[in-house]
XYZ file of N, CA and C in Angstrom:
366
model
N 91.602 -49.274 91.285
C 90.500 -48.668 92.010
C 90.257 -47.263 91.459
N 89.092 -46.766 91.373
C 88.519 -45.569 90.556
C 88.886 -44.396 91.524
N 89.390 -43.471 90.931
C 89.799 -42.179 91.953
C 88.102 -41.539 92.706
N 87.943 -41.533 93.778
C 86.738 -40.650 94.259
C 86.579 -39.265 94.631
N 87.764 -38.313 93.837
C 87.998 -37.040 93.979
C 87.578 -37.110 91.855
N 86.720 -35.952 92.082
C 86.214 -35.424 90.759
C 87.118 -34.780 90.190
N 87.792 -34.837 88.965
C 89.128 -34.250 88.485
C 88.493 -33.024 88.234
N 87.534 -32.880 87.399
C 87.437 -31.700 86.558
C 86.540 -30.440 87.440
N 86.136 -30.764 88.789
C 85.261 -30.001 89.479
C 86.157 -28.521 89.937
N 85.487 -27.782 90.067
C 85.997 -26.249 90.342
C 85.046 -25.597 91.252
N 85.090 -24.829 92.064
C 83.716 -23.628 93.172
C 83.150 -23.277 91.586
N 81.541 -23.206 91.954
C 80.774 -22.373 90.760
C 81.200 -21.164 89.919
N 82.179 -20.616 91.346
C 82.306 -19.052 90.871
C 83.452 -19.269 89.854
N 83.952 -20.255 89.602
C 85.392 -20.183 88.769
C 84.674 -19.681 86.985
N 83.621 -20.688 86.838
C 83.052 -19.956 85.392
C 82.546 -18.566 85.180
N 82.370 -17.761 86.122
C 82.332 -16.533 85.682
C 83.757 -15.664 85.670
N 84.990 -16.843 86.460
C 86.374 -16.014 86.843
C 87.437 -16.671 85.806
N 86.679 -16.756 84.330
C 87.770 -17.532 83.318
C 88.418 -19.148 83.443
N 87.675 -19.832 84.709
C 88.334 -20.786 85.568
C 88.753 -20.738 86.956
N 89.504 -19.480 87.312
C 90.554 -19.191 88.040
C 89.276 -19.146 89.474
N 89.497 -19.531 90.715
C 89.037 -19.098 92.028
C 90.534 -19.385 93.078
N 89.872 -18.858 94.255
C 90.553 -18.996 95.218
C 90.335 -20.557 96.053
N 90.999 -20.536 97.186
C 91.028 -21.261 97.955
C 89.534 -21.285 99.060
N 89.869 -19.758 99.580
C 88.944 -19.068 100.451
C 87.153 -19.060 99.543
N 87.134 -19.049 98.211
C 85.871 -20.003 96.989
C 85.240 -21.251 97.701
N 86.607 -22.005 97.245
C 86.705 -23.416 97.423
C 86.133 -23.889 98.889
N 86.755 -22.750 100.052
C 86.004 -23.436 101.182
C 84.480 -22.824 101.408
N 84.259 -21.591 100.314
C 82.490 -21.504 100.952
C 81.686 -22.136 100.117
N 81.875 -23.193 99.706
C 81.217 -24.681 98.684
C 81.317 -25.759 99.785
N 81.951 -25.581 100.743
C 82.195 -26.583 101.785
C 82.961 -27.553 102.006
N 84.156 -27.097 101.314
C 85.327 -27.883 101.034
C 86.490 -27.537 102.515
N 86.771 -28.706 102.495
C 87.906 -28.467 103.534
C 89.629 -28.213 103.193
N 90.291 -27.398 104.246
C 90.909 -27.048 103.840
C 92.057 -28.275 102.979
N 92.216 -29.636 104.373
C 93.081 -30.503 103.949
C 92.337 -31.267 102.290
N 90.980 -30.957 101.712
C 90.563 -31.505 100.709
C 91.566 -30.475 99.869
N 91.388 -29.119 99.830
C 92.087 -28.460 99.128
C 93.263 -28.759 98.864
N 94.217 -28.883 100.159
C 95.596 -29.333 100.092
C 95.699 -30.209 99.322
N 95.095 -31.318 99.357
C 95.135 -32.449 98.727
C 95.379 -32.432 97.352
N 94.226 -31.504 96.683
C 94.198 -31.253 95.286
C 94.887 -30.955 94.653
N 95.746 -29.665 95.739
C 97.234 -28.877 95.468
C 98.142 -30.220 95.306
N 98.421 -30.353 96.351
C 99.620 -31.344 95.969
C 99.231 -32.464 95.236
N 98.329 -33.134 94.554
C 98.101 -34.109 94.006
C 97.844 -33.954 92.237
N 98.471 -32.578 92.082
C 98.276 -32.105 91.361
C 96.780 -31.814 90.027
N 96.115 -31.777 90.747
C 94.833 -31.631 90.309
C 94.299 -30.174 90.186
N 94.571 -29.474 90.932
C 94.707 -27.904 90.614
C 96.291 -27.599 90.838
N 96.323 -26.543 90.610
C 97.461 -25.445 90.468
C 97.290 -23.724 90.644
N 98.215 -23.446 91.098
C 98.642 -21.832 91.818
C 98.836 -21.297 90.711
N 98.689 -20.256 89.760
C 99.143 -19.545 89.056
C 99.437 -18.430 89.702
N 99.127 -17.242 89.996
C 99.871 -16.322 90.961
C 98.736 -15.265 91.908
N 99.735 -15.314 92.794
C 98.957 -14.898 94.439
C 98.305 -16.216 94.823
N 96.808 -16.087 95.075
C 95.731 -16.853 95.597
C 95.337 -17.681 94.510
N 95.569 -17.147 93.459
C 94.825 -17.826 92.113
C 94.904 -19.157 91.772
N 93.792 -20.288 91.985
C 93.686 -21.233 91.405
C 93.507 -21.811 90.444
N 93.520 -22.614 89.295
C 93.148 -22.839 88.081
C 92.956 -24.693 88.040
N 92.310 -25.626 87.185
C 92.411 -26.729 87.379
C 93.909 -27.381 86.265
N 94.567 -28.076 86.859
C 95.794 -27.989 86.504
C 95.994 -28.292 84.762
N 94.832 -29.349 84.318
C 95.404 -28.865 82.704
C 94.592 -27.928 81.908
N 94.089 -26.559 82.680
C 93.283 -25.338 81.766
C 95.111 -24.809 81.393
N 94.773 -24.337 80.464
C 95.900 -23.412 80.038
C 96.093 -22.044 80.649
N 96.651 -21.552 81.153
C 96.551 -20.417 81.925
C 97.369 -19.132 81.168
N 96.196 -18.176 80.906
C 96.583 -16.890 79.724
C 96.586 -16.047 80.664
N 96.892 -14.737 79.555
C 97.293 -13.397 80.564
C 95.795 -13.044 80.926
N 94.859 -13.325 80.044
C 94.067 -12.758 81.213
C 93.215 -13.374 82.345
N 93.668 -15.034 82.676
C 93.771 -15.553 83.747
C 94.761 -15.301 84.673
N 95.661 -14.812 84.517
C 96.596 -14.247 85.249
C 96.277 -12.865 86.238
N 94.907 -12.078 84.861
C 95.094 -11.000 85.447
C 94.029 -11.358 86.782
N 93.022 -12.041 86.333
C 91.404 -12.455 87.003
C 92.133 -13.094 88.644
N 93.337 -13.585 88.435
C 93.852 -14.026 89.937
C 94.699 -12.918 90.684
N 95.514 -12.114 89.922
C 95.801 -11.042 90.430
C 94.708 -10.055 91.120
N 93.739 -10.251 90.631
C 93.040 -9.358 91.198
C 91.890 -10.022 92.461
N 92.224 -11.270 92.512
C 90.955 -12.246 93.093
C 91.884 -12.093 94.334
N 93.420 -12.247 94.328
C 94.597 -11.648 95.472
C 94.688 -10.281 96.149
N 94.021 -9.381 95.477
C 94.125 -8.025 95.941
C 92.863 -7.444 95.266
N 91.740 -7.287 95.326
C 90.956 -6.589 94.736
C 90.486 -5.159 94.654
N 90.663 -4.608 93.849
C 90.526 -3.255 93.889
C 92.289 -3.051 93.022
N 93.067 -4.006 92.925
C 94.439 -3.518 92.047
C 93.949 -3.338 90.757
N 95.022 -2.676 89.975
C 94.825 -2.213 88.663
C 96.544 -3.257 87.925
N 96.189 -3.514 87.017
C 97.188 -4.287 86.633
C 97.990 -3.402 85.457
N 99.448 -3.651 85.469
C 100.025 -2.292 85.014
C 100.936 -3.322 84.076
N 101.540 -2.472 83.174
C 102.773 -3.427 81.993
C 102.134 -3.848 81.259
N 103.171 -4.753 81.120
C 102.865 -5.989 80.094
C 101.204 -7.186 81.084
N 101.263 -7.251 81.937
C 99.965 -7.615 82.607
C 99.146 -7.169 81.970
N 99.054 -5.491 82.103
C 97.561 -5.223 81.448
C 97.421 -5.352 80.187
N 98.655 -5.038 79.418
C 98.353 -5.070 77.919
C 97.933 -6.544 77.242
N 98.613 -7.594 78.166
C 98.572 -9.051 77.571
C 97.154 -9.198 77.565
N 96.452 -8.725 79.068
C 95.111 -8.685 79.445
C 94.341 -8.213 78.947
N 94.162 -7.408 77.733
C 94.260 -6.545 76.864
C 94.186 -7.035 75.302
N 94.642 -8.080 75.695
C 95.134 -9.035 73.830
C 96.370 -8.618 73.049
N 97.328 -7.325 73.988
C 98.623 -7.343 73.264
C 99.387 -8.600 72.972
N 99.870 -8.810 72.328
C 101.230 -10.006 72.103
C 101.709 -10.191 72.774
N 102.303 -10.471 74.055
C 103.380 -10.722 74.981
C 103.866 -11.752 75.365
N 105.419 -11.588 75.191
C 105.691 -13.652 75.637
C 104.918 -13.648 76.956
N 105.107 -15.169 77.575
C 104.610 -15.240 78.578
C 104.846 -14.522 79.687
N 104.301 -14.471 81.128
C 104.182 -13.397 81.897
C 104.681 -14.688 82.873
N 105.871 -14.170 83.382
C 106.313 -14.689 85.049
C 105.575 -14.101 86.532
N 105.593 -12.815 86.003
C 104.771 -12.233 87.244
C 103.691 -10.617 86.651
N 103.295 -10.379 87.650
C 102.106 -10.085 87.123
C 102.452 -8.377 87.733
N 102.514 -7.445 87.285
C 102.898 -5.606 88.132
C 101.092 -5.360 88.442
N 100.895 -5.171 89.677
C 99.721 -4.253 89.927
C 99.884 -2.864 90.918
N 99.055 -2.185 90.579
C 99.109 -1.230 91.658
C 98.253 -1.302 92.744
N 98.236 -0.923 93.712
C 97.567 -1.530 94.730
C 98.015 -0.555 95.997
N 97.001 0.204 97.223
C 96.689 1.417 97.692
C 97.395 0.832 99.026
N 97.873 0.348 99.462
C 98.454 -0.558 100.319
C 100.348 -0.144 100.354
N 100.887 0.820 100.564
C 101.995 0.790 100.270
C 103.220 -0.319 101.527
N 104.227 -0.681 100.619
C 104.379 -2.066 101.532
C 103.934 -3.164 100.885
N 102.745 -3.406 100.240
C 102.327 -4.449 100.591
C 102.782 -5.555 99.487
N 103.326 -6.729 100.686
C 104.015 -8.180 99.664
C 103.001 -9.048 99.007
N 102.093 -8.868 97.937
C 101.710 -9.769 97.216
C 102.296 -10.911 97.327
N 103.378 -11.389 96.974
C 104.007 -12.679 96.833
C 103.063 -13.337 95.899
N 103.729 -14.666 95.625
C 103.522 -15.266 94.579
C 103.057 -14.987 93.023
N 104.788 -14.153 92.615
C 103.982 -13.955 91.387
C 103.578 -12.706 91.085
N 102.799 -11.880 91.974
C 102.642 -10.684 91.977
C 103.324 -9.568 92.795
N 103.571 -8.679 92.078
C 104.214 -7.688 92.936
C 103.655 -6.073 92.226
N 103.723 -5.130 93.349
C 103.300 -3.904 93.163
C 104.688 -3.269 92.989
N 104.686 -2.020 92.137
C 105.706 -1.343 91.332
C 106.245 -0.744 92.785
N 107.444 -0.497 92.229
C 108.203 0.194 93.214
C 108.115 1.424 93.106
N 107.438 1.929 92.386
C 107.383 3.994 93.061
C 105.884 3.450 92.209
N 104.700 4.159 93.257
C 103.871 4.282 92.853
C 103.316 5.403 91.617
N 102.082 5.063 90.681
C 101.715 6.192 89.931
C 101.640 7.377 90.851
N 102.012 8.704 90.459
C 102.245 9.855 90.761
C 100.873 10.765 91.085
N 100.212 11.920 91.525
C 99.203 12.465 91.333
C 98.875 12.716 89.467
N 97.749 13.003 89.555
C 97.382 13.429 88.105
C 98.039 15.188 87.566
């Protein structure tokens, strides 16, 4: 029997976001949440880090990494090896992603995390 979930479909906004959207995308296209779930676990999309979605066989680069880091916290600045990869430096792959972010405290999770002593005054 023919699958009736579209493999390759993504929210519109993912082609201007390298691929990458959110969840919170996904539901203002009119998707439900348990459709989402579904996708997740059925492996048809995939989490790369924070909120960041991707469709599970795009290849996911640093600067899809960075486009979800920031789709998770917007307004962060991505610091390290994040920005430089994001950037086109060389870098092996990236496990997690350093941003800064005006929020002190605050647990990104998944993947992302904000530095432990923030940048300093100028």
């Amino acid at each position: 029997m023919p699958s009736l979930i579209d493999r390759t479909w993504t929210p519109p906004v993912a082609r201007r976001q390298l691929g990458v959207f959110t969840s919170a995308q996904a539901r203002a296209t009119g998707m439900s949440r348990r459709q989402i779930d579904y996708r997740i676990a059925n492996g048809v999309w995939k989490r790369i880090v924070g909120r960041g979605l991707v469709l599970s066989e795009e290849d996911v680069t640093p600067r899809s990494l960075g486009v979800a880091a920031w789709l998770t916290r917007p307004g962060s600045i991505l610091l390290g090896p994040a920005a430089a990869a994001f950037h086109g430096a060389p870098i092996p792959t990236l496990s997690t992603v350093d941003v800064w972010t005006d929020r002190p405290g605050d647990d990104l999770g998944g993947g992302i995390r904000p530095p432990a002593c923030p940048p300093g005054p100028e």
